[in-house]
Amino acid sequence: MKMPYLLLLLFISFTSFSITAQEIKTLTYFENDSTKLELDLYLPLKKSDKKIPLVIFAHGGGFSGGDRFGEKDFANSLAKNGIAVASISYTLYMKGKDFGCNSTLPEKIKTIQIGVSDMWQATSFMIKNKNAYNIDASKIFIAGISAGAEIAFHATFWDYSIMNLYSNNLPSGFTYKGLIGGSGAIMNVDLITSKNAIPMLLSHGSEDPTVPYATGSHRSCPTNSEGFMTLSGSYAVYNRVSSLKKNIELITSCGAGHEFCGYLFGKEPDYVLDFINNVIAKRKFESHIIIPNTKKSEDLSQYPFCN
C-alpha cells in the first residue's frame, strides 16, 4: 500500500511543477553590455480565443532593494481570472546609496527616470510580443508598490519624448489603460490633465512618513536638506482626478504609515480585479474608502474623514 501512495505523491508533485512551469515564463525584456533586465510573465492556464488584458507590475524597495518575486499570489490570482501579469525587475540605481535626506534632488530624479525608462522598455517588449502571449495591447495596465508606484505614476504622466533614456520604442499615442498604485506619488500633480488622465485605483496610509499621503516632503526631509523633494501622494492625486471628473478610487487607512503600501496586492487583490473589469467595461466610478483609525491617540484633524 505504501508504494502506490508514494507514486501518487510523486505524480502530484510533478504535475504541480508542470502546471507552474506552463503558467510562469521568465523573459529578458532588455539587455546591453552591462545590464540584463527580466520579467516574470504570469499567464492564465485556461486559453482564450480573445486577447487578454495585461498588468505590468513594479515592486517596491526604495530603488535600492526588493525584487519581482514578492507578489506571486497577487499575480496568480489575476492570472486565474484571465488577466496576465508581467512582474518586472528594474535598475536599482540607489543600491548601496542614500535615497533619503542626504541624497540630492538631481540624483532622485535620475533614479526615478531610470526606473521609468525600464518600465517603458518592458511595456514596449510586451507590445512587440503581444501575439506570442495573446495580449491585448489596448488593455495594458500599470501597477506598483511604493517606489514601483512612483514608477507607475511617472511612466504614465511624464513626457515620453523628453524623459525616455532609450530609443523611442513605444507606439505613437500609446497610453496605459489604468493605474494601480500602493503608497505612490508624483512630483507634480498638475502633470495630470483632463486630456491624459486614466482610471486609477490607489491605496495609502494617511500618516506615511516615507511617501507623503497628500503633498509633502519625500522621506519627510527638511526643506534645507540636500535630498528635499516635494511629492504629491495618493490623496492629492485623488483630489486632482476627482476635480477633473475622471474615474478614480482611493483607499485610505487612517493613521497607517508606509507599511500599508502592499495592501491592494497582498490583502485585497479582488479590489484590483474589480477595478480592471470596471475599466474594461467602461463603467463610471469615483469612491474614497476609509479604513478607520486604530491609533486613537493620534491627532488626524487635518483629515476630518479619519476622526
PDB file of C-alpha atoms in Angstrom:
ATOM      1  CA  MET A   1       0.000   0.000   0.000  1.00  0.00           C
ATOM      2  CA  LYS A   2       2.877   2.365   0.698  1.00  0.00           C
ATOM      3  CA  MET A   3       4.421   2.213  -2.768  1.00  0.00           C
ATOM      4  CA  PRO A   4       1.311   3.349  -4.737  1.00  0.00           C
ATOM      5  CA  TYR A   5       0.853   6.156  -2.215  1.00  0.00           C
ATOM      6  CA  LEU A   6       4.426   7.366  -2.782  1.00  0.00           C
ATOM      7  CA  LEU A   7       3.971   7.136  -6.535  1.00  0.00           C
ATOM      8  CA  LEU A   8       0.799   9.192  -6.217  1.00  0.00           C
ATOM      9  CA  LEU A   9       2.660  11.879  -4.272  1.00  0.00           C
ATOM     10  CA  LEU A  10       5.393  11.969  -6.899  1.00  0.00           C
ATOM     11  CA  PHE A  11       2.782  12.270  -9.639  1.00  0.00           C
ATOM     12  CA  ILE A  12       1.040  15.132  -7.866  1.00  0.00           C
ATOM     13  CA  SER A  13       4.351  16.935  -7.260  1.00  0.00           C
ATOM     14  CA  PHE A  14       5.407  16.520 -10.891  1.00  0.00           C
ATOM     15  CA  THR A  15       2.016  17.641 -12.166  1.00  0.00           C
ATOM     16  CA  SER A  16       2.053  20.731  -9.918  1.00  0.00           C
ATOM     17  CA  PHE A  17       5.540  21.630 -11.137  1.00  0.00           C
ATOM     18  CA  SER A  18       4.477  21.243 -14.752  1.00  0.00           C
ATOM     19  CA  ILE A  19       1.465  23.489 -14.250  1.00  0.00           C
ATOM     20  CA  THR A  20       3.615  26.166 -12.619  1.00  0.00           C
ATOM     21  CA  ALA A  21       6.187  25.927 -15.405  1.00  0.00           C
ATOM     22  CA  GLN A  22       3.480  26.483 -18.004  1.00  0.00           C
ATOM     23  CA  GLU A  23       1.996  29.354 -16.061  1.00  0.00           C
ATOM     24  CA  ILE A  24       5.084  31.499 -15.412  1.00  0.00           C
ATOM     25  CA  LYS A  25       7.569  32.474 -18.111  1.00  0.00           C
ATOM     26  CA  THR A  26      10.802  34.322 -17.289  1.00  0.00           C
ATOM     27  CA  LEU A  27      11.714  36.618 -20.167  1.00  0.00           C
ATOM     28  CA  THR A  28      14.560  39.069 -20.814  1.00  0.00           C
ATOM     29  CA  TYR A  29      12.997  42.364 -21.860  1.00  0.00           C
ATOM     30  CA  PHE A  30      16.184  44.449 -22.062  1.00  0.00           C
ATOM     31  CA  GLU A  31      19.874  43.643 -22.394  1.00  0.00           C
ATOM     32  CA  ASN A  32      23.040  45.527 -23.253  1.00  0.00           C
ATOM     33  CA  ASP A  33      26.735  45.148 -22.387  1.00  0.00           C
ATOM     34  CA  SER A  34      26.192  45.974 -18.708  1.00  0.00           C
ATOM     35  CA  THR A  35      22.532  45.338 -17.934  1.00  0.00           C
ATOM     36  CA  LYS A  36      20.129  42.434 -18.202  1.00  0.00           C
ATOM     37  CA  LEU A  37      16.542  43.007 -17.076  1.00  0.00           C
ATOM     38  CA  GLU A  38      13.968  40.233 -16.780  1.00  0.00           C
ATOM     39  CA  LEU A  39      10.286  39.878 -16.083  1.00  0.00           C
ATOM     40  CA  ASP A  40       8.096  37.022 -14.932  1.00  0.00           C
ATOM     41  CA  LEU A  41       5.014  36.673 -17.085  1.00  0.00           C
ATOM     42  CA  TYR A  42       2.035  35.021 -15.379  1.00  0.00           C
ATOM     43  CA  LEU A  43      -0.414  33.654 -17.926  1.00  0.00           C
ATOM     44  CA  PRO A  44      -3.875  32.115 -17.465  1.00  0.00           C
ATOM     45  CA  LEU A  45      -3.818  28.328 -17.788  1.00  0.00           C
ATOM     46  CA  LYS A  46      -7.194  28.455 -19.488  1.00  0.00           C
ATOM     47  CA  LYS A  47      -6.606  29.687 -23.013  1.00  0.00           C
ATOM     48  CA  SER A  48      -8.943  32.251 -24.515  1.00  0.00           C
ATOM     49  CA  ASP A  49      -9.961  32.971 -28.092  1.00  0.00           C
ATOM     50  CA  LYS A  50      -9.927  36.651 -27.166  1.00  0.00           C
ATOM     51  CA  LYS A  51      -6.859  38.746 -26.449  1.00  0.00           C
ATOM     52  CA  ILE A  52      -6.335  39.172 -22.702  1.00  0.00           C
ATOM     53  CA  PRO A  53      -5.547  42.220 -20.538  1.00  0.00           C
ATOM     54  CA  LEU A  54      -2.083  42.678 -19.045  1.00  0.00           C
ATOM     55  CA  VAL A  55      -0.892  44.279 -15.802  1.00  0.00           C
ATOM     56  CA  ILE A  56       2.768  45.354 -15.729  1.00  0.00           C
ATOM     57  CA  PHE A  57       3.874  45.470 -12.104  1.00  0.00           C
ATOM     58  CA  ALA A  58       6.895  47.150 -10.460  1.00  0.00           C
ATOM     59  CA  HIS A  59       7.951  46.110  -6.937  1.00  0.00           C
ATOM     60  CA  GLY A  60       8.860  48.403  -4.046  1.00  0.00           C
ATOM     61  CA  GLY A  61      12.144  48.804  -2.194  1.00  0.00           C
ATOM     62  CA  GLY A  62      13.232  52.429  -2.396  1.00  0.00           C
ATOM     63  CA  PHE A  63      15.048  51.892  -5.712  1.00  0.00           C
ATOM     64  CA  SER A  64      17.747  50.098  -3.733  1.00  0.00           C
ATOM     65  CA  GLY A  65      16.238  46.692  -2.940  1.00  0.00           C
ATOM     66  CA  GLY A  66      13.254  44.436  -3.429  1.00  0.00           C
ATOM     67  CA  ASP A  67      12.650  42.058  -6.296  1.00  0.00           C
ATOM     68  CA  ARG A  68       9.977  40.922  -8.733  1.00  0.00           C
ATOM     69  CA  PHE A  69       9.175  37.706  -6.821  1.00  0.00           C
ATOM     70  CA  GLY A  70       7.324  39.190  -3.858  1.00  0.00           C
ATOM     71  CA  GLU A  71       3.774  39.372  -5.203  1.00  0.00           C
ATOM     72  CA  LYS A  72       3.334  35.912  -6.692  1.00  0.00           C
ATOM     73  CA  ASP A  73      -0.039  35.348  -5.011  1.00  0.00           C
ATOM     74  CA  PHE A  74      -1.357  38.613  -6.466  1.00  0.00           C
ATOM     75  CA  ALA A  75      -0.112  37.719  -9.950  1.00  0.00           C
ATOM     76  CA  ASN A  76      -1.518  34.206  -9.756  1.00  0.00           C
ATOM     77  CA  SER A  77      -4.907  35.480  -8.557  1.00  0.00           C
ATOM     78  CA  LEU A  78      -5.230  37.718 -11.624  1.00  0.00           C
ATOM     79  CA  ALA A  79      -3.980  35.007 -13.974  1.00  0.00           C
ATOM     80  CA  LYS A  80      -6.637  32.641 -12.623  1.00  0.00           C
ATOM     81  CA  ASN A  81      -9.192  35.274 -13.631  1.00  0.00           C
ATOM     82  CA  GLY A  82      -7.958  35.633 -17.207  1.00  0.00           C
ATOM     83  CA  ILE A  83      -5.563  38.570 -16.740  1.00  0.00           C
ATOM     84  CA  ALA A  84      -1.843  38.312 -17.482  1.00  0.00           C
ATOM     85  CA  VAL A  85       0.710  39.892 -15.145  1.00  0.00           C
ATOM     86  CA  ALA A  86       4.286  40.887 -16.009  1.00  0.00           C
ATOM     87  CA  SER A  87       6.256  41.429 -12.789  1.00  0.00           C
ATOM     88  CA  ILE A  88       9.425  43.268 -13.769  1.00  0.00           C
ATOM     89  CA  SER A  89      12.907  43.741 -12.436  1.00  0.00           C
ATOM     90  CA  TYR A  90      14.261  47.247 -12.963  1.00  0.00           C
ATOM     91  CA  THR A  91      17.509  49.095 -12.323  1.00  0.00           C
ATOM     92  CA  LEU A  92      18.144  49.588  -8.604  1.00  0.00           C
ATOM     93  CA  TYR A  93      20.158  52.743  -9.124  1.00  0.00           C
ATOM     94  CA  MET A  94      20.176  53.579  -5.413  1.00  0.00           C
ATOM     95  CA  LYS A  95      21.542  50.214  -4.269  1.00  0.00           C
ATOM     96  CA  GLY A  96      24.203  50.969  -1.674  1.00  0.00           C
ATOM     97  CA  LYS A  97      23.369  54.675  -1.780  1.00  0.00           C
ATOM     98  CA  ASP A  98      21.269  57.050   0.298  1.00  0.00           C
ATOM     99  CA  PHE A  99      17.869  57.797  -1.272  1.00  0.00           C
ATOM    100  CA  GLY A 100      16.886  59.938   1.711  1.00  0.00           C
ATOM    101  CA  CYS A 101      17.748  63.382   3.015  1.00  0.00           C
ATOM    102  CA  ASN A 102      21.488  63.091   2.282  1.00  0.00           C
ATOM    103  CA  SER A 103      20.868  62.412  -1.400  1.00  0.00           C
ATOM    104  CA  THR A 104      20.335  65.244  -3.889  1.00  0.00           C
ATOM    105  CA  LEU A 105      17.307  66.263  -5.928  1.00  0.00           C
ATOM    106  CA  PRO A 106      19.047  65.580  -9.289  1.00  0.00           C
ATOM    107  CA  GLU A 107      20.014  62.094  -8.088  1.00  0.00           C
ATOM    108  CA  LYS A 108      16.447  61.373  -7.003  1.00  0.00           C
ATOM    109  CA  ILE A 109      15.033  62.497 -10.336  1.00  0.00           C
ATOM    110  CA  LYS A 110      17.637  60.429 -12.207  1.00  0.00           C
ATOM    111  CA  THR A 111      16.753  57.386 -10.098  1.00  0.00           C
ATOM    112  CA  ILE A 112      13.073  57.614 -10.963  1.00  0.00           C
ATOM    113  CA  GLN A 113      13.855  58.379 -14.613  1.00  0.00           C
ATOM    114  CA  ILE A 114      15.912  55.209 -14.958  1.00  0.00           C
ATOM    115  CA  GLY A 115      13.161  53.095 -13.387  1.00  0.00           C
ATOM    116  CA  VAL A 116      10.531  54.706 -15.598  1.00  0.00           C
ATOM    117  CA  SER A 117      12.618  54.130 -18.728  1.00  0.00           C
ATOM    118  CA  ASP A 118      12.948  50.471 -17.742  1.00  0.00           C
ATOM    119  CA  MET A 119       9.166  50.292 -17.370  1.00  0.00           C
ATOM    120  CA  TRP A 120       8.735  51.777 -20.830  1.00  0.00           C
ATOM    121  CA  GLN A 121      11.185  49.169 -22.169  1.00  0.00           C
ATOM    122  CA  ALA A 122       9.175  46.369 -20.530  1.00  0.00           C
ATOM    123  CA  THR A 123       5.960  47.808 -21.958  1.00  0.00           C
ATOM    124  CA  SER A 124       7.488  48.013 -25.426  1.00  0.00           C
ATOM    125  CA  PHE A 125       8.708  44.425 -25.155  1.00  0.00           C
ATOM    126  CA  MET A 126       5.248  43.153 -24.233  1.00  0.00           C
ATOM    127  CA  ILE A 127       3.615  45.098 -27.063  1.00  0.00           C
ATOM    128  CA  LYS A 128       6.107  43.708 -29.584  1.00  0.00           C
ATOM    129  CA  ASN A 129       5.417  40.183 -28.294  1.00  0.00           C
ATOM    130  CA  LYS A 130       1.676  40.592 -27.806  1.00  0.00           C
ATOM    131  CA  ASN A 131       0.722  37.907 -30.320  1.00  0.00           C
ATOM    132  CA  ALA A 132       3.035  35.327 -28.788  1.00  0.00           C
ATOM    133  CA  TYR A 133       1.274  35.675 -25.424  1.00  0.00           C
ATOM    134  CA  ASN A 134      -2.245  36.586 -26.616  1.00  0.00           C
ATOM    135  CA  ILE A 135      -2.042  40.099 -25.084  1.00  0.00           C
ATOM    136  CA  ASP A 136      -4.481  42.890 -25.914  1.00  0.00           C
ATOM    137  CA  ALA A 137      -2.158  45.917 -26.302  1.00  0.00           C
ATOM    138  CA  SER A 138      -5.105  48.284 -25.845  1.00  0.00           C
ATOM    139  CA  LYS A 139      -5.675  46.883 -22.325  1.00  0.00           C
ATOM    140  CA  ILE A 140      -2.300  47.232 -20.641  1.00  0.00           C
ATOM    141  CA  PHE A 141      -2.493  48.390 -17.016  1.00  0.00           C
ATOM    142  CA  ILE A 142       0.447  49.698 -14.980  1.00  0.00           C
ATOM    143  CA  ALA A 143       0.889  48.960 -11.278  1.00  0.00           C
ATOM    144  CA  GLY A 144       3.376  49.251  -8.452  1.00  0.00           C
ATOM    145  CA  ILE A 145       4.104  49.424  -4.743  1.00  0.00           C
ATOM    146  CA  SER A 146       5.974  52.386  -3.173  1.00  0.00           C
ATOM    147  CA  ALA A 147       8.960  53.029  -5.486  1.00  0.00           C
ATOM    148  CA  GLY A 148       7.167  50.900  -8.062  1.00  0.00           C
ATOM    149  CA  ALA A 149       4.092  53.104  -7.736  1.00  0.00           C
ATOM    150  CA  GLU A 150       6.280  56.175  -8.282  1.00  0.00           C
ATOM    151  CA  ILE A 151       7.500  54.490 -11.458  1.00  0.00           C
ATOM    152  CA  ALA A 152       3.881  53.860 -12.478  1.00  0.00           C
ATOM    153  CA  PHE A 153       2.826  57.488 -11.927  1.00  0.00           C
ATOM    154  CA  HIS A 154       5.742  58.969 -13.847  1.00  0.00           C
ATOM    155  CA  ALA A 155       5.643  56.387 -16.647  1.00  0.00           C
ATOM    156  CA  THR A 156       2.027  57.407 -17.157  1.00  0.00           C
ATOM    157  CA  PHE A 157       2.310  61.191 -16.927  1.00  0.00           C
ATOM    158  CA  TRP A 158       5.885  62.191 -17.797  1.00  0.00           C
ATOM    159  CA  ASP A 159       6.601  63.328 -21.365  1.00  0.00           C
ATOM    160  CA  TYR A 160       7.930  60.173 -23.002  1.00  0.00           C
ATOM    161  CA  SER A 161       9.784  62.057 -25.748  1.00  0.00           C
ATOM    162  CA  ILE A 162      11.771  64.041 -23.152  1.00  0.00           C
ATOM    163  CA  MET A 163      12.276  61.622 -20.255  1.00  0.00           C
ATOM    164  CA  ASN A 164      12.914  58.305 -22.043  1.00  0.00           C
ATOM    165  CA  LEU A 165      16.571  57.273 -21.769  1.00  0.00           C
ATOM    166  CA  TYR A 166      16.441  54.636 -24.501  1.00  0.00           C
ATOM    167  CA  SER A 167      15.364  54.550 -28.138  1.00  0.00           C
ATOM    168  CA  ASN A 168      11.844  55.654 -28.980  1.00  0.00           C
ATOM    169  CA  ASN A 169      10.099  52.310 -28.989  1.00  0.00           C
ATOM    170  CA  LEU A 170       6.534  52.734 -27.716  1.00  0.00           C
ATOM    171  CA  PRO A 171       3.826  53.121 -30.369  1.00  0.00           C
ATOM    172  CA  SER A 172       2.822  56.695 -31.071  1.00  0.00           C
ATOM    173  CA  GLY A 173      -0.097  57.721 -28.870  1.00  0.00           C
ATOM    174  CA  PHE A 174       0.218  54.742 -26.518  1.00  0.00           C
ATOM    175  CA  THR A 175      -1.469  55.132 -23.124  1.00  0.00           C
ATOM    176  CA  TYR A 176      -1.905  52.727 -20.242  1.00  0.00           C
ATOM    177  CA  LYS A 177      -5.469  51.568 -19.687  1.00  0.00           C
ATOM    178  CA  GLY A 178      -5.381  52.180 -15.939  1.00  0.00           C
ATOM    179  CA  LEU A 179      -3.060  52.669 -12.971  1.00  0.00           C
ATOM    180  CA  ILE A 180      -2.958  50.733  -9.690  1.00  0.00           C
ATOM    181  CA  GLY A 181      -0.723  52.238  -7.015  1.00  0.00           C
ATOM    182  CA  GLY A 182       0.139  51.356  -3.435  1.00  0.00           C
ATOM    183  CA  SER A 183       1.544  54.333  -1.490  1.00  0.00           C
ATOM    184  CA  GLY A 184       2.987  56.081  -4.510  1.00  0.00           C
ATOM    185  CA  ALA A 185       3.370  59.717  -5.526  1.00  0.00           C
ATOM    186  CA  ILE A 186       4.097  62.038  -8.429  1.00  0.00           C
ATOM    187  CA  MET A 187       6.457  65.019  -8.496  1.00  0.00           C
ATOM    188  CA  ASN A 188       3.852  67.415  -9.833  1.00  0.00           C
ATOM    189  CA  VAL A 189       0.152  66.637  -9.629  1.00  0.00           C
ATOM    190  CA  ASP A 190      -0.501  69.223 -12.359  1.00  0.00           C
ATOM    191  CA  LEU A 191       1.051  66.774 -14.826  1.00  0.00           C
ATOM    192  CA  ILE A 192      -2.321  65.016 -14.644  1.00  0.00           C
ATOM    193  CA  THR A 193      -4.741  66.768 -17.001  1.00  0.00           C
ATOM    194  CA  SER A 194      -8.201  66.211 -18.354  1.00  0.00           C
ATOM    195  CA  LYS A 195      -6.615  65.061 -21.593  1.00  0.00           C
ATOM    196  CA  ASN A 196      -4.190  62.468 -20.202  1.00  0.00           C
ATOM    197  CA  ALA A 197      -5.955  61.247 -17.031  1.00  0.00           C
ATOM    198  CA  ILE A 198      -6.566  57.495 -16.903  1.00  0.00           C
ATOM    199  CA  PRO A 199      -8.626  55.442 -14.408  1.00  0.00           C
ATOM    200  CA  MET A 200      -6.803  54.831 -11.126  1.00  0.00           C
ATOM    201  CA  LEU A 201      -7.055  52.604  -8.058  1.00  0.00           C
ATOM    202  CA  LEU A 202      -4.883  53.891  -5.204  1.00  0.00           C
ATOM    203  CA  SER A 203      -4.228  52.978  -1.574  1.00  0.00           C
ATOM    204  CA  HIS A 204      -2.233  54.897   1.042  1.00  0.00           C
ATOM    205  CA  GLY A 205      -1.788  55.342   4.775  1.00  0.00           C
ATOM    206  CA  SER A 206      -2.658  58.849   5.967  1.00  0.00           C
ATOM    207  CA  GLU A 207       0.466  59.093   8.191  1.00  0.00           C
ATOM    208  CA  ASP A 208       3.043  57.788   5.724  1.00  0.00           C
ATOM    209  CA  PRO A 209       6.445  59.334   6.616  1.00  0.00           C
ATOM    210  CA  THR A 210       8.206  57.918   3.537  1.00  0.00           C
ATOM    211  CA  VAL A 211       5.941  58.835   0.642  1.00  0.00           C
ATOM    212  CA  PRO A 212       3.548  61.684   1.504  1.00  0.00           C
ATOM    213  CA  TYR A 213      -0.147  60.862   1.536  1.00  0.00           C
ATOM    214  CA  ALA A 214      -1.079  64.375   0.376  1.00  0.00           C
ATOM    215  CA  THR A 215       1.558  66.877  -0.826  1.00  0.00           C
ATOM    216  CA  GLY A 216       4.731  66.954   1.213  1.00  0.00           C
ATOM    217  CA  SER A 217       8.385  66.088   1.508  1.00  0.00           C
ATOM    218  CA  HIS A 218       9.768  62.760   0.297  1.00  0.00           C
ATOM    219  CA  ARG A 219      11.137  60.787   3.272  1.00  0.00           C
ATOM    220  CA  SER A 220       9.960  63.704   5.487  1.00  0.00           C
ATOM    221  CA  CYS A 221      13.200  65.545   4.673  1.00  0.00           C
ATOM    222  CA  PRO A 222      13.519  69.139   5.948  1.00  0.00           C
ATOM    223  CA  THR A 223      13.476  71.916   3.361  1.00  0.00           C
ATOM    224  CA  ASN A 224      17.164  72.746   3.923  1.00  0.00           C
ATOM    225  CA  SER A 225      18.376  69.192   3.238  1.00  0.00           C
ATOM    226  CA  GLU A 226      20.156  68.161   0.042  1.00  0.00           C
ATOM    227  CA  GLY A 227      17.532  65.488  -0.560  1.00  0.00           C
ATOM    228  CA  PHE A 228      14.455  67.694  -0.179  1.00  0.00           C
ATOM    229  CA  MET A 229      11.889  66.809  -2.850  1.00  0.00           C
ATOM    230  CA  THR A 230       8.200  67.612  -2.898  1.00  0.00           C
ATOM    231  CA  LEU A 231       5.830  64.832  -3.910  1.00  0.00           C
ATOM    232  CA  SER A 232       2.061  64.637  -4.309  1.00  0.00           C
ATOM    233  CA  GLY A 233       0.751  61.363  -2.936  1.00  0.00           C
ATOM    234  CA  SER A 234      -2.444  59.408  -3.413  1.00  0.00           C
ATOM    235  CA  TYR A 235      -4.775  61.852  -1.628  1.00  0.00           C
ATOM    236  CA  ALA A 236      -3.508  64.792  -3.682  1.00  0.00           C
ATOM    237  CA  VAL A 237      -3.891  62.720  -6.853  1.00  0.00           C
ATOM    238  CA  TYR A 238      -7.398  61.680  -5.807  1.00  0.00           C
ATOM    239  CA  ASN A 239      -8.443  65.314  -5.338  1.00  0.00           C
ATOM    240  CA  ARG A 240      -6.883  66.297  -8.659  1.00  0.00           C
ATOM    241  CA  VAL A 241      -8.514  63.497 -10.655  1.00  0.00           C
ATOM    242  CA  SER A 242     -11.876  64.000  -8.914  1.00  0.00           C
ATOM    243  CA  SER A 243     -11.806  67.669  -9.872  1.00  0.00           C
ATOM    244  CA  LEU A 244     -11.282  66.602 -13.487  1.00  0.00           C
ATOM    245  CA  LYS A 245     -14.365  64.333 -13.238  1.00  0.00           C
ATOM    246  CA  LYS A 246     -12.332  61.269 -14.146  1.00  0.00           C
ATOM    247  CA  ASN A 247     -12.512  57.725 -12.761  1.00  0.00           C
ATOM    248  CA  ILE A 248     -10.630  57.121  -9.525  1.00  0.00           C
ATOM    249  CA  GLU A 249     -10.836  55.020  -6.365  1.00  0.00           C
ATOM    250  CA  LEU A 250      -8.812  55.689  -3.219  1.00  0.00           C
ATOM    251  CA  ILE A 251      -8.488  53.501  -0.140  1.00  0.00           C
ATOM    252  CA  THR A 252      -7.197  55.442   2.870  1.00  0.00           C
ATOM    253  CA  SER A 253      -6.013  53.717   6.034  1.00  0.00           C
ATOM    254  CA  CYS A 254      -6.304  56.409   8.696  1.00  0.00           C
ATOM    255  CA  GLY A 255      -3.270  56.505  10.974  1.00  0.00           C
ATOM    256  CA  ALA A 256      -1.311  53.951   8.938  1.00  0.00           C
ATOM    257  CA  GLY A 257       2.226  54.536   7.721  1.00  0.00           C
ATOM    258  CA  HIS A 258       4.217  53.208   4.797  1.00  0.00           C
ATOM    259  CA  GLU A 259       3.573  49.610   5.837  1.00  0.00           C
ATOM    260  CA  PHE A 260       0.169  49.957   4.142  1.00  0.00           C
ATOM    261  CA  CYS A 261       1.827  50.120   0.699  1.00  0.00           C
ATOM    262  CA  GLY A 262       1.176  46.470  -0.142  1.00  0.00           C
ATOM    263  CA  TYR A 263      -2.470  46.388   0.928  1.00  0.00           C
ATOM    264  CA  LEU A 264      -4.062  46.120  -2.520  1.00  0.00           C
ATOM    265  CA  PHE A 265      -1.654  43.480  -3.751  1.00  0.00           C
ATOM    266  CA  GLY A 266      -1.240  41.403  -0.605  1.00  0.00           C
ATOM    267  CA  LYS A 267      -4.652  41.562   1.073  1.00  0.00           C
ATOM    268  CA  GLU A 268      -7.239  42.804  -1.426  1.00  0.00           C
ATOM    269  CA  PRO A 269      -6.442  41.563  -4.955  1.00  0.00           C
ATOM    270  CA  ASP A 270     -10.201  41.395  -5.589  1.00  0.00           C
ATOM    271  CA  TYR A 271     -10.265  45.207  -5.491  1.00  0.00           C
ATOM    272  CA  VAL A 272      -7.756  45.156  -8.333  1.00  0.00           C
ATOM    273  CA  LEU A 273      -9.762  42.590 -10.285  1.00  0.00           C
ATOM    274  CA  ASP A 274     -12.978  44.599  -9.887  1.00  0.00           C
ATOM    275  CA  PHE A 275     -11.171  47.775 -10.930  1.00  0.00           C
ATOM    276  CA  ILE A 276      -9.789  46.181 -14.092  1.00  0.00           C
ATOM    277  CA  ASN A 277     -13.192  44.756 -15.011  1.00  0.00           C
ATOM    278  CA  ASN A 278     -14.886  48.121 -14.420  1.00  0.00           C
ATOM    279  CA  VAL A 279     -12.350  49.922 -16.605  1.00  0.00           C
ATOM    280  CA  ILE A 280     -12.677  47.404 -19.417  1.00  0.00           C
ATOM    281  CA  ALA A 281     -16.481  47.608 -19.189  1.00  0.00           C
ATOM    282  CA  LYS A 282     -16.189  51.441 -19.374  1.00  0.00           C
ATOM    283  CA  ARG A 283     -18.121  51.962 -16.153  1.00  0.00           C
ATOM    284  CA  LYS A 284     -18.004  55.328 -14.432  1.00  0.00           C
ATOM    285  CA  PHE A 285     -16.826  55.381 -10.831  1.00  0.00           C
ATOM    286  CA  GLU A 286     -15.427  57.538  -8.067  1.00  0.00           C
ATOM    287  CA  SER A 287     -15.030  56.425  -4.465  1.00  0.00           C
ATOM    288  CA  HIS A 288     -12.996  57.023  -1.327  1.00  0.00           C
ATOM    289  CA  ILE A 289     -12.982  54.059   1.048  1.00  0.00           C
ATOM    290  CA  ILE A 290     -11.964  54.910   4.610  1.00  0.00           C
ATOM    291  CA  ILE A 291     -10.348  52.333   6.900  1.00  0.00           C
ATOM    292  CA  PRO A 292     -10.901  53.797  10.402  1.00  0.00           C
ATOM    293  CA  ASN A 293      -8.052  54.976  12.596  1.00  0.00           C
ATOM    294  CA  THR A 294      -6.871  52.364  15.082  1.00  0.00           C
ATOM    295  CA  LYS A 295      -4.393  54.706  16.807  1.00  0.00           C
ATOM    296  CA  LYS A 296      -6.920  56.666  18.823  1.00  0.00           C
ATOM    297  CA  SER A 297      -4.269  58.798  20.496  1.00  0.00           C
ATOM    298  CA  GLU A 298      -3.090  60.184  17.191  1.00  0.00           C
ATOM    299  CA  ASP A 299      -4.284  63.609  16.021  1.00  0.00           C
ATOM    300  CA  LEU A 300      -5.638  63.284  12.480  1.00  0.00           C
ATOM    301  CA  SER A 301      -7.557  66.550  12.465  1.00  0.00           C
ATOM    302  CA  GLN A 302      -6.072  67.528   9.103  1.00  0.00           C
ATOM    303  CA  TYR A 303      -8.152  64.717   7.589  1.00  0.00           C
ATOM    304  CA  PRO A 304     -11.670  65.098   9.088  1.00  0.00           C
ATOM    305  CA  PHE A 305     -12.843  61.853   7.497  1.00  0.00           C
ATOM    306  CA  CYS A 306     -10.375  59.986   9.744  1.00  0.00           C
ATOM    307  CA  ASN A 307     -11.928  61.188  13.021  1.00  0.00           C
TER     308      ASN A 307
END
